[in-house]
Coordinates of C-alpha atoms in Angstrom, one line a residue:
M1 CA -2.4 18.3 -4.1
T2 CA -2.6 19.9 -0.7
R3 CA -6.2 21.0 -1.7
L4 CA -7.2 17.8 -3.0
F5 CA -6.5 15.6 0.1
Y6 CA -8.2 18.3 2.0
G7 CA -11.1 18.0 -0.5
L8 CA -11.1 14.0 0.4
S9 CA -11.2 14.2 3.9
A10 CA -13.9 17.0 4.0
G11 CA -15.6 17.5 7.2
V12 CA -12.8 15.9 8.8
A13 CA -11.9 17.6 12.3
L14 CA -8.8 16.9 14.1
L15 CA -9.5 15.6 17.7
A16 CA -8.7 18.9 20.5
L17 CA -6.0 18.8 22.7
D18 CA -5.7 20.1 26.2
A19 CA -2.3 21.7 26.2
G20 CA -1.5 20.1 29.4
A21 CA -1.7 16.5 27.7
A22 CA 0.8 17.9 24.7
F23 CA 4.1 16.7 24.5
A24 CA 5.9 18.8 27.7
A25 CA 9.6 18.9 26.7
E26 CA 10.5 20.3 23.2
L27 CA 10.8 17.2 20.9
P28 CA 12.6 15.1 20.4
G29 CA 13.3 15.6 23.9
K30 CA 16.3 14.1 26.0
F31 CA 15.9 10.5 27.3
D32 CA 19.5 9.9 28.7
G33 CA 19.9 5.9 29.1
V34 CA 16.4 5.0 27.9
T35 CA 16.3 1.7 25.1
I36 CA 13.7 1.5 22.7
D37 CA 12.8 -1.8 21.8
A38 CA 11.3 -1.7 18.0
K39 CA 9.7 -3.9 15.7
L40 CA 9.8 -2.4 12.0
I41 CA 8.4 -3.5 8.6
G42 CA 11.6 -4.4 6.2
G43 CA 11.7 -4.2 2.4
Q44 CA 13.2 -1.9 -0.4
Q45 CA 11.0 1.4 0.2
Y46 CA 11.2 1.2 3.4
E47 CA 14.9 0.8 4.7
G48 CA 16.1 4.3 3.9
L49 CA 14.1 6.1 6.7
Y50 CA 16.0 3.9 8.9
G51 CA 19.1 5.6 8.8
R52 CA 18.0 8.6 10.6
I53 CA 17.5 6.6 13.7
G54 CA 21.3 7.2 14.7
E55 CA 20.5 10.9 14.5
W56 CA 17.3 10.2 16.6
E57 CA 20.1 8.3 19.2
K58 CA 22.3 10.7 19.2
L59 CA 20.0 14.0 19.8
T60 CA 18.1 12.4 22.6
G61 CA 20.7 10.0 24.4
A62 CA 18.1 7.3 24.2
K63 CA 18.6 3.9 22.0
V64 CA 16.6 2.0 19.4
N65 CA 16.6 -2.0 19.6
V66 CA 15.0 -3.2 16.6
I67 CA 14.0 -6.4 17.5
S68 CA 12.5 -7.6 14.3
K69 CA 12.1 -6.5 10.9
K70 CA 9.8 -8.3 8.2
N71 CA 7.3 -7.6 5.9
H72 CA 4.1 -6.5 7.2
F73 CA 2.0 -10.0 6.5
E74 CA 4.6 -11.5 8.6
L75 CA 5.1 -9.0 11.6
D76 CA 1.4 -8.8 11.6
K77 CA 1.1 -12.5 12.3
E78 CA 4.3 -11.8 15.1
I79 CA 1.9 -9.1 16.8
K80 CA -1.1 -11.8 17.4
S81 CA 1.4 -14.1 18.8
D82 CA 2.6 -11.5 21.5
I83 CA -0.9 -10.7 21.8
A84 CA -1.7 -14.3 22.0
S85 CA 1.2 -15.1 24.6
G86 CA 0.8 -11.9 26.4
S87 CA 4.5 -10.4 25.5
I88 CA 3.9 -6.8 24.3
N89 CA 7.0 -5.8 25.8
W90 CA 8.2 -3.8 23.3
C91 CA 7.7 -0.3 22.6
V92 CA 7.2 0.9 18.6
G93 CA 6.0 -1.0 15.9
S94 CA 5.1 -0.2 12.5
N95 CA 1.5 0.2 11.8
H96 CA -0.7 0.7 8.5
S97 CA -4.4 1.6 8.1
S98 CA -5.5 -1.7 6.6
F99 CA -4.0 -3.5 9.8
A100 CA -4.4 -1.2 12.6
P101 CA -8.5 -2.0 13.4
Q102 CA -7.1 -5.4 14.4
Y103 CA -5.8 -4.3 17.4
P104 CA -6.3 -0.7 18.7
D105 CA -6.5 -1.6 22.6
I106 CA -2.6 -2.8 22.6
Y107 CA -1.5 1.1 21.1
T108 CA -1.3 4.2 23.1
D109 CA -3.4 7.5 22.3
L110 CA -0.6 9.8 20.4
N111 CA -2.7 12.7 20.8
A112 CA -1.8 12.9 24.7
L113 CA 2.2 12.6 23.8
L114 CA 2.5 15.0 21.1
P115 CA 1.4 18.4 20.5
K116 CA -1.6 19.5 18.7
D117 CA 0.1 21.4 16.1
E118 CA 2.5 18.7 15.2
V119 CA -0.6 16.6 14.6
G120 CA -2.7 19.1 12.9
A121 CA 0.6 19.2 10.4
F122 CA -0.8 15.7 8.9
V123 CA -3.3 15.3 6.0
P124 CA -6.1 15.1 7.4
S125 CA -7.8 12.0 6.2
T126 CA -4.7 10.2 7.2
I127 CA -5.0 11.4 10.8
K128 CA -8.9 10.2 10.4
A129 CA -7.9 7.0 8.9
S130 CA -5.3 6.8 11.8
T131 CA -7.7 7.4 14.9
L132 CA -9.7 4.2 16.0
D133 CA -12.2 5.0 18.9
G134 CA -11.0 8.5 19.6
K135 CA -7.7 7.4 19.9
L136 CA -4.7 8.2 17.6
V137 CA -3.1 5.0 17.7
M138 CA -0.6 5.6 14.6
L139 CA 1.8 8.5 13.1
P140 CA 1.5 8.6 9.4
R141 CA 4.9 8.1 7.8
A142 CA 5.4 9.2 4.1
Q143 CA 3.9 6.5 2.6
F144 CA 0.3 7.0 1.8
D145 CA -0.4 4.3 -0.9
V146 CA -2.4 4.0 -3.5
S147 CA -1.3 2.2 -6.8
A148 CA -1.0 3.5 -10.5
L149 CA 0.1 2.2 -13.6
Y150 CA 4.0 1.8 -14.6
Y151 CA 4.6 1.2 -18.2
Q152 CA 7.9 0.6 -20.6
K153 CA 7.6 3.5 -22.5
S154 CA 9.7 1.8 -25.5
L155 CA 7.3 -0.8 -26.2
Y156 CA 4.6 1.9 -27.5
Q157 CA 6.8 3.4 -29.5
D158 CA 8.0 0.5 -31.4
E159 CA 6.8 0.9 -35.0
A160 CA 6.6 -2.7 -35.7
K161 CA 4.3 -3.3 -32.7
K162 CA 2.4 -0.7 -33.5
T163 CA 1.8 -1.9 -36.6
A164 CA 1.3 -5.5 -35.3
Y165 CA -1.2 -4.6 -32.2
K166 CA -3.8 -2.9 -34.8
A167 CA -3.4 -5.3 -37.1
K168 CA -4.5 -8.0 -34.9
Y169 CA -6.6 -5.9 -32.7
G170 CA -8.3 -3.2 -34.7
T171 CA -7.0 -0.1 -32.7
E172 CA -4.2 1.8 -31.7
L173 CA -1.3 0.7 -29.2
V174 CA -1.0 3.5 -26.5
P175 CA -0.8 2.9 -22.9
P176 CA -4.1 1.2 -21.2
D177 CA -6.8 2.8 -19.6
T178 CA -9.3 -0.2 -18.8
W179 CA -8.7 -3.5 -17.7
D180 CA -9.6 -5.0 -20.6
E181 CA -6.9 -3.3 -22.5
V182 CA -4.5 -4.0 -19.8
A183 CA -5.1 -7.9 -20.2
Q184 CA -5.1 -7.8 -24.1
Q185 CA -2.0 -5.7 -24.2
A186 CA -0.5 -8.3 -21.9
E187 CA -0.9 -10.8 -24.2
F188 CA 0.0 -9.9 -26.9
F189 CA 3.4 -8.2 -25.2
A190 CA 3.9 -11.6 -23.4
S191 CA 6.9 -13.6 -24.5
P192 CA 7.1 -16.5 -21.7
P193 CA 9.3 -17.2 -20.3
D194 CA 11.6 -14.2 -21.1
F195 CA 9.0 -11.6 -21.2
Y196 CA 5.7 -10.9 -19.4
G197 CA 2.6 -8.6 -20.1
T198 CA 2.0 -7.8 -16.9
Q199 CA 2.0 -9.4 -12.9
F200 CA 0.4 -9.5 -9.9
A201 CA 1.1 -10.2 -5.9
G202 CA -0.8 -13.6 -5.6
K203 CA -1.0 -14.1 -2.0
E204 CA -1.5 -12.9 1.5
E205 CA -3.8 -9.5 1.6
A206 CA -2.2 -8.7 -1.5
I207 CA -4.0 -10.8 -4.1
N208 CA -7.2 -10.0 -2.1
G209 CA -6.5 -6.3 -2.4
R210 CA -6.4 -6.3 -6.0
F211 CA -9.5 -8.5 -6.0
Y212 CA -11.3 -6.4 -3.8
E213 CA -10.3 -2.8 -6.0
M214 CA -11.1 -5.0 -9.4
L215 CA -14.2 -6.1 -7.9
I216 CA -15.4 -2.3 -7.3
A217 CA -14.2 -1.3 -10.5
D218 CA -16.2 -4.2 -12.2
G219 CA -19.4 -2.6 -10.2
G220 CA -19.5 -5.1 -7.1
E221 CA -19.0 -4.8 -3.6
Y222 CA -17.0 -6.9 -1.1
L223 CA -19.4 -6.3 2.1
D224 CA -23.1 -5.8 1.5
K225 CA -24.6 -3.1 3.7
D226 CA -25.8 -5.3 6.4
G227 CA -21.8 -6.4 6.4
K228 CA -22.5 -9.7 4.7
P229 CA -19.9 -10.8 2.5
A230 CA -21.2 -10.0 -1.1
F231 CA -18.0 -10.7 -3.5
N232 CA -19.3 -14.1 -4.7
S233 CA -21.5 -12.5 -7.2
E234 CA -21.2 -12.0 -11.1
A235 CA -18.9 -8.7 -10.9
G236 CA -16.9 -11.3 -8.2
V237 CA -17.0 -13.8 -10.9
Q238 CA -15.6 -11.5 -13.8
A239 CA -13.3 -9.5 -11.3
L240 CA -11.6 -13.1 -10.5
D241 CA -11.6 -14.4 -14.2
W242 CA -9.2 -11.5 -15.1
F243 CA -6.6 -12.8 -12.9
V244 CA -7.4 -16.4 -14.0
N245 CA -7.3 -15.5 -17.6
L246 CA -3.9 -13.6 -17.2
Y247 CA -2.4 -16.6 -15.4
K248 CA -3.6 -19.4 -18.4
A249 CA -2.4 -16.9 -21.2
K250 CA 0.7 -17.4 -19.9
A251 CA 1.2 -13.6 -19.8
V252 CA 2.3 -13.3 -15.8
P253 CA 4.8 -14.9 -14.5
A254 CA 4.5 -18.5 -13.6
G255 CA 5.4 -17.9 -9.8
T256 CA 3.3 -15.0 -9.4
T257 CA 0.8 -16.6 -7.1
N258 CA 3.6 -16.6 -4.7
Y259 CA 4.8 -13.0 -5.1
L260 CA 4.6 -10.2 -2.5
W261 CA 5.4 -6.7 -3.3
D262 CA 9.5 -6.6 -3.1
D263 CA 8.9 -9.6 -6.1
L264 CA 7.2 -7.0 -8.4
G265 CA 9.3 -4.1 -7.7
Q266 CA 12.3 -6.5 -8.8
G267 CA 10.6 -7.7 -11.4
F268 CA 9.6 -4.5 -13.1
A269 CA 12.9 -3.2 -13.0
S270 CA 14.1 -6.0 -14.4
G271 CA 13.0 -4.7 -17.7
T272 CA 11.1 -8.3 -17.9
V273 CA 7.5 -7.0 -17.7
A274 CA 5.7 -4.2 -19.8
I275 CA 2.9 -3.2 -17.7
N276 CA 2.9 -2.8 -13.9
L277 CA 0.4 -1.6 -11.1
D278 CA 2.6 -0.6 -8.1
W279 CA 2.8 1.5 -5.3
P280 CA 4.4 5.4 -5.6
G281 CA 7.6 4.0 -3.3
W282 CA 8.6 2.3 -6.3
A283 CA 9.2 5.4 -9.0
G284 CA 12.5 6.4 -7.9
F285 CA 13.7 3.0 -7.7
F286 CA 12.5 1.9 -11.7
N287 CA 14.0 5.2 -12.6
D288 CA 17.6 4.4 -11.1
P289 CA 19.7 3.2 -13.4
K290 CA 21.9 1.4 -10.5
S291 CA 18.7 -0.6 -9.8
S292 CA 16.6 -0.8 -12.8
K293 CA 17.1 -2.0 -16.3
V294 CA 13.9 0.3 -17.0
A295 CA 15.5 3.3 -16.0
G296 CA 14.5 6.3 -18.4
N297 CA 12.0 4.2 -20.0
V298 CA 9.3 4.6 -17.3
G299 CA 5.5 5.8 -17.7
V300 CA 3.0 6.4 -15.1
K301 CA -0.3 7.0 -15.3
V302 CA -3.7 6.7 -13.5
A303 CA -4.6 3.3 -12.9
P304 CA -7.4 1.8 -15.4
K305 CA -11.0 1.6 -15.2
G306 CA -13.3 -1.6 -14.8
S307 CA -16.3 -2.5 -16.3
A308 CA -18.2 -0.2 -14.5
G309 CA -16.4 2.4 -15.5
I310 CA -14.3 2.8 -12.1
R311 CA -10.9 2.9 -11.7
T312 CA -9.1 0.8 -9.3
G313 CA -7.9 2.9 -6.0
W314 CA -7.2 0.5 -2.8
S315 CA -5.2 2.4 -0.9
G316 CA -3.8 2.9 2.8
H317 CA -1.0 4.5 4.8
H318 CA 2.2 3.6 6.4
G319 CA 2.7 4.8 10.3
F320 CA 4.2 4.1 13.6
S321 CA 2.7 3.1 16.9
V322 CA 3.7 3.4 20.5
T323 CA 2.6 0.3 23.0
E324 CA 0.4 0.8 26.0
N325 CA 2.5 -1.5 27.7
C326 CA 5.7 1.0 26.7
A327 CA 7.5 1.9 30.0
S328 CA 9.1 4.8 28.1
K329 CA 6.0 6.4 26.1
E330 CA 7.6 10.1 26.0
A331 CA 10.6 8.8 24.3
A332 CA 8.5 6.3 21.9
A333 CA 6.5 8.8 20.6
S334 CA 9.7 11.1 20.2
L335 CA 10.9 8.7 17.9
V336 CA 7.7 7.8 16.1
W337 CA 7.4 11.7 15.7
F338 CA 11.0 12.0 14.2
L339 CA 10.3 9.0 11.8
T340 CA 7.5 10.8 10.7
N341 CA 8.7 14.7 10.9
E342 CA 8.9 16.9 7.9
D343 CA 12.8 16.0 7.7
S344 CA 12.0 12.3 7.2
Q345 CA 9.3 12.8 4.9
K346 CA 11.5 14.4 2.6
L347 CA 13.9 11.7 2.7
E348 CA 10.9 9.5 1.8
A349 CA 9.4 11.5 -0.6
A350 CA 12.6 12.3 -2.4
S351 CA 12.2 8.6 -3.8
G352 CA 8.9 8.5 -5.0
P353 CA 6.7 7.8 -1.8
L354 CA 3.9 10.4 -1.2
P355 CA 4.2 12.4 1.7
T356 CA 1.4 12.4 4.5
R357 CA 2.2 16.0 6.0
T358 CA 1.0 19.1 4.3
A359 CA 3.6 21.0 4.1
V360 CA 6.0 18.3 2.7
W361 CA 3.5 17.7 -0.6
D362 CA 3.6 21.6 -1.2
W363 CA 7.8 20.7 -0.9
D364 CA 7.7 17.7 -3.4
I365 CA 5.2 19.5 -6.1
Q366 CA 8.2 22.5 -5.9
Q367 CA 11.0 19.9 -6.0
A368 CA 9.2 18.3 -9.1
A369 CA 9.6 20.8 -11.1
G370 CA 12.1 20.5 -14.0
D371 CA 12.3 17.0 -13.4
P372 CA 9.8 15.6 -16.1
Y373 CA 10.0 12.1 -14.7
K374 CA 9.1 13.4 -11.1
T375 CA 6.6 15.7 -12.8
E376 CA 4.7 12.7 -14.5
V377 CA 4.8 10.5 -11.3
L378 CA 3.3 12.9 -9.2
A379 CA 0.7 14.1 -11.8
A380 CA -0.2 10.2 -12.0
F381 CA -0.7 10.2 -8.5
Q382 CA -2.5 13.0 -7.9
E383 CA -5.0 12.0 -10.2
Q384 CA -4.7 8.7 -8.8
A385 CA -5.7 10.0 -5.5
K386 CA -9.2 11.1 -6.6
H387 CA -9.4 7.4 -6.9
A388 CA -8.6 6.4 -3.9
F389 CA -10.5 4.1 -1.3
A390 CA -9.7 2.0 1.8
V391 CA -10.7 -1.6 2.6
P392 CA -14.0 -2.4 4.7
Q393 CA -13.2 -1.1 8.1
T394 CA -14.0 -3.8 10.0
P395 CA -11.3 -5.4 12.6
E396 CA -12.0 -8.9 10.5
W397 CA -10.3 -7.5 7.4
I398 CA -6.9 -9.0 7.4
E399 CA -8.3 -12.6 9.0
I400 CA -10.8 -12.6 6.3
S401 CA -8.3 -12.2 3.7
N402 CA -6.1 -14.9 5.3
A403 CA -9.0 -17.4 4.4
V404 CA -9.9 -16.0 1.2
Y405 CA -6.4 -15.3 -0.6
P406 CA -6.1 -19.4 -0.7
E407 CA -9.4 -19.7 -2.5
L408 CA -8.3 -17.3 -5.5
Q409 CA -5.0 -18.9 -5.9
A410 CA -6.8 -21.7 -6.5
A411 CA -9.2 -20.6 -9.1
I412 CA -5.8 -19.0 -10.6
L413 CA -4.1 -22.0 -10.7
G414 CA -7.2 -23.8 -12.1
D415 CA -7.9 -26.2 -9.3
K416 CA -11.5 -24.4 -8.7
T417 CA -13.8 -22.4 -11.0
S418 CA -13.8 -18.4 -10.2
K419 CA -17.5 -19.1 -8.8
Q420 CA -16.6 -22.3 -6.9
A421 CA -13.6 -20.4 -5.2
L422 CA -15.4 -17.3 -4.4
D423 CA -18.5 -19.3 -3.1
D424 CA -16.0 -21.2 -0.9
A425 CA -14.7 -17.9 0.0
A426 CA -17.5 -16.0 1.2
A427 CA -18.5 -19.1 3.4
K428 CA -15.4 -18.7 5.1
A429 CA -15.8 -15.1 5.5
T430 CA -19.1 -15.4 6.7
Q431 CA -18.4 -17.6 9.4
I432 CA -15.6 -15.5 10.7
L433 CA -17.6 -12.6 11.0
E434 CA -20.4 -14.6 12.8
D435 CA -17.3 -16.1 15.4
A436 CA -17.1 -12.4 15.6
G437 CA -20.5 -11.6 16.3
K438 CA -20.5 -9.4 13.1
L439 CA -23.7 -11.4 11.7

């Protein structure tokens, strides 16, 4: 896996640090009497790490005041409100590679606050994606995100279902390798309102990101070489129709257009969904009998291919940033380092999320030895990482997402045709880019 990520980032060089710019005190340092205000992402797969904040407080003498904890879509809106009102008066914030390009100026350069060897311990591709205009604005946590396919194994072992599927479609019932097969199997397995073939997060960047990766898999492009919206194409209609047709067939829950990530995780864990494209952070949750009815019955494989023979692979990573306005940048950087150090990354990786430190990848692979499920998970995500691709690198990505997703919803709900919805979405996205001076 280490070789894989270095391969993905071939040619990437870490920014050089002057020795005098490195953090002077030995980490984590002493900061008696300092209070760090923080705005953090909340949600099932992110909470476990925050238990370590108390450890950092004991080691440093500082305190952490979590003033906000929300999903990243809500957190993004709050941060933008703070920018608009001139009230960036907190120190540490959760960040993400998809959101970071919107507001690079509010975050300080962590290269100037952390030792070079600590920055060098991360997978280079994640450091590259966390660096904007030469500034390391975010230190990655163990939440490298690319989605693989989770499925209930028993469905594919059921002889009656295997016989019925072959009689209906003329092919064997095996875990799908194309998105057409996913759609076909989702309709086959669905028995609403008690059981559904699949599901998807249907609002915010979540649905726009899923549409984006399906568009790529179908041979389309979101923005063309000139940066102009190009998703209202034949490939775009095909990609959106995939969601539309599943919703129309009632192969997905009726409320899926209001779902976000926690809804998907809880849905698959409830045992009422057959196939689920989801992030690595859910792997442990799905296989834990305390939280999941499908524990012991979960298969994991690389994401399917679209019509162009390309696998979906929308990816990114989470991290933590320090604001330029922070009065105690050294203490804030220490906290960010502590929440992303080897111990913290091992804590997160133990339940499924993918690490972003090279050494923790080696540790994670060693830990999986003798555990068939975790070995299967790591193998699936190792293969999936080969197909990973980021969102278009424009600061307007989230603003465009916010304009596009209601149009995608309109098509899914049947209020517009896919072509009408995409034409309207492209017009809105074009206006955003023109207003930003990009077109």
